[in-house]
Short mmCIF file of C-alpha atoms in Angstrom, two decimals:
data_model
loop_
_atom_site.label_atom_id
_atom_site.label_comp_id
_atom_site.label_asym_id
_atom_site.label_seq_id
_atom_site.Cartn_x
_atom_site.Cartn_y
_atom_site.Cartn_z
CA MET A 205 23.93 -14.83 -24.09
CA PRO A 206 26.93 -12.27 -23.53
CA PRO A 207 30.32 -13.21 -24.61
CA THR A 208 32.09 -15.40 -22.06
CA LEU A 209 36.00 -16.67 -21.80
CA ALA A 210 34.70 -19.93 -22.86
CA SER A 211 33.42 -18.61 -26.17
CA LEU A 212 36.79 -16.17 -26.88
CA VAL A 213 38.78 -19.71 -26.59
CA GLN A 214 36.47 -21.43 -28.82
CA HIS A 215 36.68 -18.85 -31.51
CA SER A 216 38.60 -20.31 -34.13
CA ALA A 217 40.22 -17.11 -35.54
CA LEU A 218 41.93 -16.10 -32.05
CA LYS A 219 43.70 -19.36 -31.34
CA LEU A 220 43.75 -18.46 -27.71
CA THR A 221 45.15 -21.36 -25.08
CA VAL A 222 43.80 -21.47 -21.50
CA ARG A 223 46.68 -21.72 -19.07
CA ALA A 224 44.92 -21.13 -15.77
CA GLY A 225 41.68 -21.13 -14.45
CA GLU A 226 39.69 -23.58 -16.55
CA GLY A 227 36.97 -23.88 -14.05
CA ARG A 228 35.93 -20.14 -14.42
CA LEU A 229 35.82 -19.77 -18.06
CA ASP A 230 31.96 -19.40 -18.19
CA THR A 231 32.48 -15.88 -16.84
CA PRO A 232 30.68 -13.47 -18.94
CA VAL A 233 32.94 -10.62 -20.57
CA ARG A 234 32.13 -7.23 -20.51
CA TRP A 235 34.89 -5.54 -22.67
CA ALA A 236 38.48 -6.31 -23.61
CA HIS A 237 41.02 -3.62 -22.50
CA VAL A 238 44.71 -3.29 -23.06
CA SER A 239 47.17 -2.01 -20.22
CA GLU A 240 50.65 -2.29 -19.70
CA LEU A 241 50.31 -0.37 -16.41
CA ALA A 242 51.83 -2.16 -13.26
CA ASP A 243 48.79 -1.17 -11.71
CA PRO A 244 45.91 -0.63 -14.27
CA VAL A 245 42.87 -1.28 -11.43
CA PRO A 246 42.07 2.45 -11.15
CA TYR A 247 41.11 2.40 -14.79
CA MET A 248 39.02 -0.96 -14.77
CA GLU A 249 35.31 -1.07 -13.73
CA GLY A 250 34.93 -5.05 -13.50
CA GLY A 251 34.14 -7.65 -15.92
CA GLU A 252 36.96 -6.89 -18.23
CA LEU A 253 39.35 -9.28 -19.88
CA LEU A 254 42.81 -7.44 -19.64
CA LEU A 255 45.42 -7.90 -22.53
CA ILE A 256 49.13 -7.46 -21.62
CA THR A 257 52.44 -7.95 -22.99
CA ALA A 258 54.32 -7.18 -19.53
CA MET A 259 56.29 -4.74 -20.98
CA THR A 260 56.82 -2.83 -17.74
CA LEU A 261 55.78 -5.80 -15.37
CA ASP A 262 58.55 -7.87 -13.73
CA ALA A 263 56.58 -10.93 -14.77
CA GLU A 264 59.23 -13.25 -13.41
CA ASP A 265 59.00 -12.15 -9.66
CA PRO A 266 56.78 -14.56 -7.89
CA GLN A 267 56.02 -12.07 -5.24
CA THR A 268 55.00 -9.30 -7.44
CA MET A 269 52.99 -11.67 -9.61
CA ARG A 270 50.76 -12.64 -6.64
CA ARG A 271 50.24 -8.97 -5.59
CA TYR A 272 49.41 -8.32 -9.17
CA VAL A 273 46.81 -11.08 -9.84
CA ARG A 274 45.25 -10.73 -6.40
CA ARG A 275 44.53 -6.96 -7.38
CA LEU A 276 42.94 -7.70 -10.41
CA MET A 277 40.57 -9.92 -9.03
CA GLY A 278 39.62 -7.68 -6.46
CA ALA A 279 39.15 -5.27 -9.10
CA GLY A 280 36.47 -7.85 -10.85
CA VAL A 281 38.82 -8.46 -13.60
CA VAL A 282 37.31 -11.73 -15.24
CA GLY A 283 40.76 -13.03 -16.86
CA LEU A 284 44.21 -12.05 -18.08
CA GLY A 285 45.46 -12.39 -21.80
CA PHE A 286 49.20 -12.80 -22.05
CA ALA A 287 50.68 -12.19 -25.56
CA VAL A 288 53.83 -14.55 -25.83
CA GLY A 289 56.35 -13.96 -28.59
CA VAL A 290 56.74 -9.96 -27.87
CA THR A 291 58.17 -9.25 -24.48
CA TYR A 292 58.46 -12.82 -23.12
CA ASP A 293 58.60 -16.03 -25.56
CA THR A 294 56.42 -17.94 -23.11
CA VAL A 295 54.06 -17.39 -20.15
CA PRO A 296 56.66 -16.53 -17.25
CA ASP A 297 56.09 -19.50 -14.55
CA ALA A 298 55.88 -16.80 -11.62
CA LEU A 299 52.55 -15.39 -13.70
CA LEU A 300 51.19 -18.86 -13.96
CA ASP A 301 51.85 -20.08 -10.73
CA ALA A 302 50.28 -17.14 -9.18
CA ALA A 303 47.17 -17.39 -11.71
CA ARG A 304 46.84 -21.26 -10.67
CA GLU A 305 46.88 -20.52 -7.05
CA GLU A 306 44.17 -18.28 -7.37
CA ASP A 307 42.31 -19.98 -10.13
CA PHE A 308 42.33 -17.02 -12.10
CA PRO A 309 41.77 -17.68 -15.86
CA LEU A 310 44.87 -16.85 -17.73
CA LEU A 311 44.84 -16.91 -21.89
CA GLU A 312 47.67 -16.98 -23.66
CA VAL A 313 47.40 -15.06 -26.93
CA PRO A 314 49.84 -16.53 -29.82
CA ARG A 315 52.08 -13.81 -31.56
CA ARG A 316 50.11 -13.75 -34.73
CA THR A 317 46.63 -12.66 -32.81
CA PRO A 318 46.62 -8.81 -32.25
CA PHE A 319 44.75 -7.85 -29.47
CA LEU A 320 42.63 -5.66 -31.66
CA ALA A 321 41.23 -9.29 -33.13
CA ILE A 322 40.32 -9.93 -29.45
CA SER A 323 38.71 -6.76 -28.77
CA LYS A 324 36.95 -7.18 -32.20
CA ALA A 325 35.62 -10.33 -31.37
CA VAL A 326 34.23 -9.47 -27.68
CA SER A 327 32.63 -6.06 -29.03
CA ALA A 328 30.95 -7.85 -32.08
CA ALA A 329 29.52 -10.82 -29.69
CA ILE A 330 28.20 -8.07 -27.38
CA SER A 331 26.41 -6.29 -30.00
CA ALA A 332 25.19 -9.32 -31.25
CA ASP A 333 23.87 -10.25 -27.71
CA GLN A 334 22.13 -6.88 -27.47
CA TYR A 335 20.72 -7.33 -31.03
CA ARG A 336 19.01 -10.48 -29.81
CA ALA A 337 17.76 -8.84 -26.64
CA VAL A 338 16.30 -6.23 -28.55
CA THR A 339 14.66 -8.49 -31.11
CA ALA A 340 13.28 -11.08 -28.23
CA GLY A 341 11.93 -7.82 -26.25
CA PHE A 342 10.10 -6.59 -29.46
CA GLU A 343 8.81 -10.16 -29.89
CA ALA A 344 7.84 -10.03 -26.13
CA GLN A 345 5.94 -6.78 -26.47
CA ARG A 346 3.98 -7.96 -29.66
CA GLU A 347 3.06 -11.19 -27.74
CA LEU A 348 2.07 -9.20 -24.33
CA THR A 349 0.22 -6.84 -26.29
CA ARG A 350 -1.90 -9.26 -27.99
CA ALA A 351 -2.27 -10.94 -24.62
CA ALA A 352 -3.42 -7.60 -22.90
CA LEU A 353 -6.48 -7.70 -25.35
CA ALA A 354 -7.82 -10.63 -23.73
CA GLY A 355 -7.23 -9.21 -20.14
CA PRO A 356 -4.52 -8.89 -17.10
CA GLY A 357 -4.55 -12.76 -16.63
CA ASP A 358 -3.17 -13.64 -19.89
CA LEU A 359 -0.85 -10.61 -20.03
CA LEU A 360 0.61 -11.83 -16.88
CA ALA A 361 0.87 -15.80 -18.17
CA ARG A 362 2.98 -14.52 -21.09
CA LEU A 363 5.49 -12.17 -18.88
CA ALA A 364 5.99 -15.19 -16.55
CA ALA A 365 6.86 -17.55 -19.33
CA HIS A 366 9.36 -14.90 -20.75
CA VAL A 367 11.30 -14.35 -17.84
CA ASP A 368 11.01 -18.03 -16.48
CA GLY A 369 9.46 -16.82 -13.32
CA TRP A 370 6.10 -15.83 -12.24
CA ALA A 371 4.25 -12.53 -12.29
CA ALA A 372 1.52 -10.61 -9.83
CA LEU A 373 -0.84 -7.60 -10.15
CA TYR A 374 -1.92 -5.43 -7.02
CA ASP A 375 -4.51 -2.83 -7.00
CA THR A 376 -4.05 0.25 -5.04
CA ALA A 377 -5.10 -1.26 -1.80
CA GLY A 378 -2.13 -3.64 -2.19
CA ALA A 379 -4.29 -6.60 -2.81
CA VAL A 380 -3.29 -9.16 -5.43
CA VAL A 381 -5.76 -8.82 -8.31
CA ALA A 382 -4.16 -11.80 -10.45
CA VAL A 383 -0.95 -14.02 -10.46
CA ARG A 384 0.63 -16.29 -13.07
CA PRO A 385 1.29 -19.31 -12.92
CA GLU A 386 -1.45 -19.92 -9.95
CA TRP A 387 1.12 -21.68 -7.55
CA ALA A 388 2.91 -18.32 -7.06
CA GLY A 389 0.03 -16.89 -5.08
CA ARG A 390 1.37 -17.69 -1.97
CA ARG A 391 4.23 -15.92 -2.46
CA ALA A 392 2.47 -12.72 -3.98
CA ALA A 393 0.26 -12.65 -1.04
CA ARG A 394 3.33 -12.42 1.41
CA LEU A 395 4.36 -9.16 -0.59
CA THR A 396 1.69 -6.89 0.40
CA ALA A 397 3.21 -4.88 2.80
CA ASP A 398 6.29 -4.40 0.47
CA VAL A 399 3.52 -3.16 -2.23
CA ALA A 400 2.18 -0.83 0.53
CA ARG A 401 5.45 0.73 1.00
CA LEU A 402 5.86 1.07 -2.81
CA ARG A 403 2.49 2.77 -3.34
CA ASP A 404 3.72 5.46 -0.45
CA ARG A 405 6.09 6.60 -2.92
CA ALA A 406 5.55 8.62 -5.78
CA ALA A 407 5.28 6.97 -8.99
CA PRO A 408 6.78 5.76 -10.94
CA ALA A 409 8.60 3.63 -8.45
CA SER A 410 10.19 0.34 -7.97
CA ALA A 411 11.90 -1.76 -5.61
CA VAL A 412 13.81 -5.39 -5.54
CA VAL A 413 13.17 -7.57 -2.65
CA GLY A 414 14.12 -11.17 -1.69
CA GLY A 415 17.57 -13.04 -2.10
CA SER A 416 19.26 -13.89 -4.93
CA ASP A 417 17.48 -17.26 -5.63
CA ASP A 418 13.97 -15.71 -4.99
CA ARG A 419 14.26 -12.35 -6.72
CA VAL A 420 11.37 -10.15 -6.75
CA GLU A 421 11.00 -7.07 -8.59
CA LEU A 422 8.35 -4.53 -8.00
CA GLN A 423 6.87 -1.65 -10.32
CA SER A 424 4.47 0.90 -9.88
CA LEU A 425 1.66 1.59 -12.22
CA GLY A 426 0.33 4.74 -13.07
CA THR A 427 1.04 7.89 -15.02
CA GLY A 428 0.68 10.45 -12.58
CA ARG A 429 2.57 10.63 -9.25
CA ARG A 430 -0.41 8.39 -7.49
CA VAL A 431 0.53 4.96 -7.82
CA ARG A 432 -2.30 2.88 -9.51
CA GLY A 433 -1.30 -0.46 -9.02
CA ALA A 434 1.84 -2.24 -8.79
CA LEU A 435 3.38 -5.39 -11.06
CA ALA A 436 5.58 -8.02 -9.40
CA VAL A 437 7.72 -10.24 -11.12
CA GLY A 438 9.81 -12.69 -9.61
CA THR A 439 12.77 -14.78 -10.68
CA GLY A 440 15.60 -16.95 -9.60
CA ALA A 441 18.11 -14.32 -11.10
CA PRO A 442 18.60 -10.27 -12.11
CA LEU A 443 16.55 -9.84 -15.01
CA GLY A 444 18.69 -10.04 -18.34
CA THR A 445 17.87 -7.24 -21.23
CA ALA A 446 15.57 -9.38 -22.92
CA GLU A 447 13.51 -9.85 -19.93
CA ARG A 448 13.83 -6.20 -18.97
CA TYR A 449 12.40 -5.13 -22.29
CA ALA A 450 9.55 -7.58 -21.58
CA VAL A 451 8.73 -6.21 -18.11
CA HIS A 452 8.82 -2.63 -19.33
CA SER A 453 6.42 -3.46 -21.80
CA ALA A 454 4.06 -5.26 -19.00
CA VAL A 455 4.47 -1.97 -17.25
CA ALA A 456 3.35 0.31 -20.14
CA LEU A 457 0.71 -1.86 -21.17
CA LEU A 458 -0.59 -2.36 -17.50
CA THR A 459 -0.58 1.21 -16.89
CA LEU A 460 -2.61 2.03 -19.89
CA THR A 461 -5.33 -0.24 -18.64
CA THR A 462 -5.47 0.88 -15.48
CA GLU A 463 -5.79 4.76 -16.97
CA ARG A 464 -7.93 3.36 -19.18
CA THR A 465 -10.20 1.94 -16.29
CA ARG A 466 -9.60 5.22 -14.01
CA ALA A 467 -11.35 7.19 -16.94
CA LEU A 468 -14.13 4.69 -16.93
CA GLN A 469 -14.63 4.85 -13.50
CA LEU A 470 -14.85 8.95 -13.75
CA ALA A 471 -17.57 8.43 -16.14
CA GLU A 472 -19.21 5.84 -13.74
CA GLN A 473 -18.81 8.41 -10.47
CA ARG A 474 -21.10 10.98 -12.98
CA LEU A 475 -23.44 8.48 -13.86
CA GLY A 476 -23.46 7.59 -10.08
CA ALA A 477 -23.96 11.07 -8.90
CA ALA A 478 -27.23 11.11 -11.27
CA VAL A 479 -28.30 7.83 -9.81
CA LEU A 480 -27.69 9.33 -6.21
CA ARG A 481 -29.59 12.49 -6.69
CA MET A 482 -32.83 10.62 -8.31
CA LEU A 483 -32.73 8.35 -5.20
CA LEU A 484 -32.61 11.06 -2.74
CA SER A 485 -35.38 13.06 -4.25
CA GLY A 486 -37.70 9.98 -4.16
CA GLN A 487 -37.47 8.96 -8.15
CA GLN A 488 -36.55 5.33 -7.61
CA ASP A 489 -37.71 4.09 -10.84
CA HIS A 490 -36.24 6.56 -12.80
CA ALA A 491 -32.83 5.72 -11.02
CA ARG A 492 -33.29 2.11 -11.78
CA ALA A 493 -33.95 2.87 -15.26
CA VAL A 494 -30.49 4.96 -15.58
CA ALA A 495 -28.48 2.81 -13.19
CA GLY A 496 -29.21 0.02 -15.64
CA ASP A 497 -26.93 -3.40 -15.32
CA LEU A 498 -24.03 -1.07 -13.87
CA TYR A 499 -25.83 -0.41 -10.54
CA GLY A 500 -29.20 -2.26 -10.91
CA GLY A 501 -28.07 -5.27 -8.95
CA LEU A 502 -26.98 -2.55 -5.89
CA LEU A 503 -30.73 -1.36 -5.97
CA ASP A 504 -32.15 -4.52 -5.89
CA ALA A 505 -31.15 -5.43 -2.30
CA PRO A 506 -30.24 -3.75 0.89
CA PHE A 507 -27.63 -1.41 0.81
CA ARG A 508 -25.83 1.06 3.34
CA LEU A 509 -24.83 4.59 3.00
CA VAL A 510 -21.85 5.69 3.87
CA ILE A 511 -20.66 9.66 4.36
CA ALA A 512 -16.88 10.56 4.82
CA GLU A 513 -15.68 14.02 5.39
CA THR A 514 -12.30 15.46 6.03
CA GLU A 515 -10.84 18.64 6.92
CA GLY A 516 -7.43 17.64 6.13
CA GLU A 517 -5.97 16.00 2.48
CA ALA A 518 -8.58 15.13 0.18
CA ALA A 519 -6.26 12.15 -0.59
CA ASP A 520 -7.88 10.36 2.54
CA LEU A 521 -11.12 10.26 0.66
CA GLY A 522 -9.72 8.92 -2.28
CA VAL A 523 -7.92 5.95 -0.42
CA LEU A 524 -11.30 5.21 1.09
CA ALA A 525 -12.90 4.86 -2.11
CA GLU A 526 -10.18 2.85 -3.58
CA ALA A 527 -10.46 0.51 -0.54
CA MET A 528 -14.24 0.02 -1.12
CA GLU A 529 -13.75 -0.33 -4.87
CA SER A 530 -11.14 -2.85 -4.61
CA ALA A 531 -12.78 -5.04 -2.09
CA ALA A 532 -15.92 -4.70 -4.24
CA ALA A 533 -14.47 -5.63 -7.36
CA ARG A 534 -12.70 -8.60 -5.85
CA SER A 535 -16.05 -9.96 -4.86
CA GLY A 536 -18.27 -9.13 -7.69
CA GLU A 537 -20.35 -6.50 -5.90
CA ALA A 538 -21.68 -3.33 -7.65
CA VAL A 539 -20.77 -0.33 -5.60
CA LEU A 540 -21.84 3.43 -6.16
CA VAL A 541 -19.04 6.26 -5.47
CA VAL A 542 -19.52 10.10 -5.44
CA PRO A 543 -17.00 12.23 -4.78
CA GLU A 544 -18.41 15.69 -3.56
CA GLY A 545 -15.67 18.07 -2.94
CA ASP A 546 -14.52 17.17 0.94
CA ARG A 547 -17.22 14.79 1.09
CA LEU A 548 -17.69 11.08 -0.42
CA VAL A 549 -20.85 9.37 -0.44
CA VAL A 550 -21.06 5.58 -1.33
CA LEU A 551 -23.95 3.02 -1.67
CA ALA A 552 -22.82 -0.16 -0.92
CA SER A 553 -24.55 -3.81 -0.73
CA ASP A 554 -25.47 -4.33 3.08
CA GLY A 555 -23.18 -7.33 4.40
CA GLY A 556 -20.76 -7.14 1.40
CA ASP A 557 -17.08 -6.89 1.28
CA ALA A 558 -17.15 -3.23 0.52
CA VAL A 559 -18.75 -2.21 3.67
CA ALA A 560 -16.68 -4.35 5.57
CA ALA A 561 -13.59 -2.70 4.09
CA CYS A 562 -15.16 0.65 4.99
CA VAL A 563 -15.58 -0.62 8.80
CA SER A 564 -12.10 -1.66 8.71
CA PHE A 565 -10.26 1.24 7.09
CA THR A 566 -7.49 2.82 8.95
CA PRO A 567 -7.23 6.66 8.09
CA GLU A 568 -3.56 7.92 7.47
CA GLU A 569 -1.46 8.69 10.53
CA GLY A 570 -2.29 12.38 11.35
CA GLY A 571 -5.69 12.32 8.93
CA GLU A 572 -8.90 14.11 9.85
CA LEU A 573 -11.34 11.73 8.14
CA VAL A 574 -14.54 10.60 9.98
CA ILE A 575 -17.21 8.29 8.35
CA GLY A 576 -20.92 8.02 9.18
CA LEU A 577 -22.73 4.69 8.14
CA SER A 578 -26.57 4.25 7.81
CA ALA A 579 -28.77 1.28 8.62
CA PRO A 580 -29.36 -1.06 5.87
CA ALA A 581 -31.90 0.38 3.60
CA GLY A 582 -33.79 0.15 -0.06
CA PRO A 583 -34.14 2.71 -2.70
CA ILE A 584 -37.31 3.86 -1.42
CA ALA A 585 -35.88 4.75 2.09
CA ALA A 586 -32.34 6.24 0.17
CA ALA A 587 -33.44 9.63 1.81
CA SER A 588 -33.74 8.38 5.21
CA ALA A 589 -30.49 6.34 4.79
CA TYR A 590 -28.70 9.75 3.80
CA LYS A 591 -30.17 11.39 6.76
CA GLN A 592 -28.86 8.47 8.90
CA ALA A 593 -25.65 8.21 7.56
CA GLU A 594 -25.07 12.35 8.33
CA GLN A 595 -26.45 11.77 11.82
CA ALA A 596 -23.78 9.16 12.24
CA LEU A 597 -20.97 11.35 10.78
CA SER A 598 -22.07 14.24 13.17
CA VAL A 599 -21.56 11.77 16.08
CA ALA A 600 -18.53 10.71 15.00
CA ARG A 601 -17.11 14.24 14.73
CA ARG A 602 -18.15 15.33 18.03
CA ARG A 603 -17.20 11.81 19.74
CA GLY A 604 -13.66 12.23 17.73
CA ARG A 605 -14.30 8.86 16.25
CA PRO A 606 -13.12 7.87 12.99
CA LEU A 607 -16.11 6.05 12.35
CA VAL A 608 -19.70 5.54 13.77
CA GLU A 609 -22.79 3.38 12.49
CA HIS A 610 -26.15 4.64 12.69
CA GLU A 611 -27.51 1.40 14.46
CA GLU A 612 -25.01 2.04 17.26
CA LEU A 613 -27.25 5.45 18.14
CA VAL A 614 -30.61 3.60 17.93
CA ALA A 615 -28.99 0.54 19.72
CA GLY A 616 -27.51 2.46 22.32
CA SER A 617 -28.70 5.20 25.20
CA LEU A 618 -29.29 8.68 24.58
CA VAL A 619 -26.95 10.01 27.30
CA PRO A 620 -23.87 9.55 25.45
CA LEU A 621 -25.02 11.49 22.45
CA LEU A 622 -25.23 14.51 24.84
CA ALA A 623 -21.73 14.31 26.12
CA ASP A 624 -20.46 17.51 24.94
CA ASP A 625 -19.73 20.47 26.76
CA ALA A 626 -22.41 22.66 25.89
CA VAL A 627 -24.58 20.06 27.51
CA ARG A 628 -22.20 19.37 30.50
CA ALA A 629 -22.49 23.28 30.78
CA PHE A 630 -26.20 23.16 31.12
CA ALA A 631 -26.51 20.09 33.38
CA ASP A 632 -23.79 21.70 35.91
CA GLY A 633 -25.66 25.23 35.78
CA MET A 634 -28.95 23.38 36.54
CA LEU A 635 -27.77 21.31 39.72
CA ARG A 636 -24.99 23.55 41.06
CA ALA A 637 -27.36 25.20 43.44
CA LEU A 638 -28.51 21.38 44.73
CA TYR A 639 -24.84 20.25 44.69
CA GLU A 640 -23.90 23.66 47.14
CA HIS A 641 -26.94 22.85 49.19
CA ASP A 642 -25.82 19.30 49.86
CA ALA A 643 -22.20 20.29 50.59
CA THR A 644 -23.49 22.54 53.65
CA GLY A 645 -24.75 19.05 55.03
CA ARG A 646 -28.26 20.18 55.39
CA GLY A 647 -30.01 16.99 53.25
CA ASP A 648 -29.18 14.99 50.51
CA LEU A 649 -31.42 16.44 47.61
CA VAL A 650 -29.54 15.56 44.79
CA ALA A 651 -29.84 11.66 45.54
CA SER A 652 -33.40 12.05 46.53
CA LEU A 653 -34.30 13.99 43.11
CA ARG A 654 -32.61 10.96 41.40
CA ALA A 655 -34.05 8.32 43.30
CA TRP A 656 -37.80 9.96 42.95
CA LEU A 657 -37.40 10.66 39.22
CA SER A 658 -36.11 7.16 39.14
CA ARG A 659 -39.31 5.64 40.33
CA HIS A 660 -41.61 8.19 38.18
CA GLY A 661 -42.70 10.27 41.30
CA GLN A 662 -43.90 7.17 43.35
CA TRP A 663 -43.13 8.28 46.91
CA ASP A 664 -42.76 5.11 48.53
CA ALA A 665 -41.04 3.37 46.44
CA ALA A 666 -38.47 6.25 46.21
CA ALA A 667 -38.62 6.80 50.10
CA ALA A 668 -37.90 3.18 50.54
CA ASP A 669 -34.84 3.18 47.80
CA LEU A 670 -33.66 6.01 50.10
CA GLY A 671 -34.30 4.24 53.54
CA VAL A 672 -36.28 7.42 54.75
CA HIS A 673 -39.95 8.46 55.38
CA ARG A 674 -42.15 9.78 52.41
CA HIS A 675 -42.96 12.51 54.51
CA THR A 676 -39.28 13.37 54.34
CA LEU A 677 -38.75 12.88 50.81
CA ARG A 678 -41.81 15.11 50.19
CA TYR A 679 -40.26 17.71 52.34
CA ARG A 680 -36.65 17.34 50.23
CA MET A 681 -38.77 17.86 46.76
CA ARG A 682 -40.23 21.12 48.21
CA ARG A 683 -36.94 22.22 48.84
CA VAL A 684 -35.73 21.21 45.36
CA GLU A 685 -38.38 23.24 43.83
CA GLU A 686 -37.45 26.31 46.07
CA ILE A 687 -33.91 26.20 45.05
CA LEU A 688 -34.41 25.59 41.54
CA GLY A 689 -37.09 27.97 41.37
CA ARG A 690 -38.91 25.22 38.89
CA SER A 691 -42.30 22.86 39.63
CA LEU A 692 -41.57 19.47 39.57
CA ASP A 693 -45.07 18.97 38.13
CA ASP A 694 -43.84 20.00 34.69
CA PRO A 695 -42.94 17.04 32.53
CA ASP A 696 -40.12 19.49 30.75
CA VAL A 697 -38.65 20.15 33.72
CA ARG A 698 -38.46 16.50 34.94
CA MET A 699 -36.96 15.35 31.78
CA GLU A 700 -34.41 18.15 31.99
CA LEU A 701 -33.35 17.39 35.58
CA TRP A 702 -33.38 13.74 34.78
CA LEU A 703 -30.77 14.10 31.63
CA ALA A 704 -28.89 16.79 33.62
CA LEU A 705 -28.42 14.05 36.64
CA LYS A 706 -27.45 11.55 33.76
CA THR A 707 -24.97 13.59 32.08
CA THR A 708 -23.28 14.33 35.43
CA ALA A 709 -23.17 10.65 36.49
CA SER A 710 -21.49 9.69 33.21
CA GLN A 711 -19.08 12.69 33.82
CA ASP A 712 -18.27 11.26 37.23
CA THR A 713 -17.46 8.06 35.64
#
């Protein structure tokens, strides 16, 4: 504890007497300062015990003393020590009344107690408090280091006990990894938005949120400019020196753990790249042998293959990888992540949290990240799954969508896949002559062609759909052949015309 006015009054060698402000003696004293200026406020920082003899003050004028005391209080001065037997034999009534009116601590200093003795007492108490804080900080560091060997949960528990509060660890995605005590889980979960804002700043970064009785300090984790996680420490009051030592030690230990984990992840990625190459080349048995326990579980059940690319910042790929890895870690899933320059390849369990994190992933604003997701597959079909993911990726890029699943392409119509400028130009060119003919009012060739093709060339059914005689429909189809210079007996021609009609129809809608 830092020195307080009460501890100075209780100091047996100083012989101080409380004359006013008895209810505010527990106020900490940051320093003892001597000043005989009529207005010492410009030289105060707050927290000082001001020592005076009133050599230049009119201490017997009530109005002057009221202004003097109020100005000292406004500057954060915690108390006034008045020496008797020097300028005044006793504390003047004007000063005493002014101090009592404001409940401002006023200490009477006897003639035999020099101001230097009070300054030394304050200095010695501050030094002793700092020494205790440093000693407690080193002890906390040792305890936290031992706890870190058992895992982040034990470290958080020791830290929470030391600060008399709670502590939580967050991953790069802002999700809670661990919290101690467990009752603070809900409070920690409400800070995900604050953690996300901290993540957007360059490391190291910190922030304080909450009120005076629910104060939470957030600290980023990571040695580079990239935030690798965050630590939250919740207390009912601002952290003291010893508590701050403990928090800084926890940040250092968790950062070391995070960076060590990062190094292991890089090694895993190199191993994962080898496993992926084996799978794609049809060497499933070799892939299983190399994967071992690290990825073995992933290859024993259906997986989805993800390919993501970006034409912008490669950081978008890293954020996606971290989101999927964090989701997998929380659910105990295996996930294989292989960065390939401006491309990211991921194998993740079908129906697992990693795939769900991919599907719900939102790229950074202005980002150009596109994702293709294969259908569920096993090791023997890994090469096919890779092609599926590439096909879905191509469609996503062409449609301007952030993510496309291959199952959408299989379950849906072929026509939306043709919705690009080249296909539209082909369709418009192929049918233009028919549309121009119909515009003159000389027949409805486009509608007749559509009806005939939709009925697979059945004259009676198509004619009935149009409400015309079949001979009329036959005449119109001969006119279509004449205008286009193509034979409707050719199945390729019929296919091209049908796709052209479907493409123009999708444009109209």
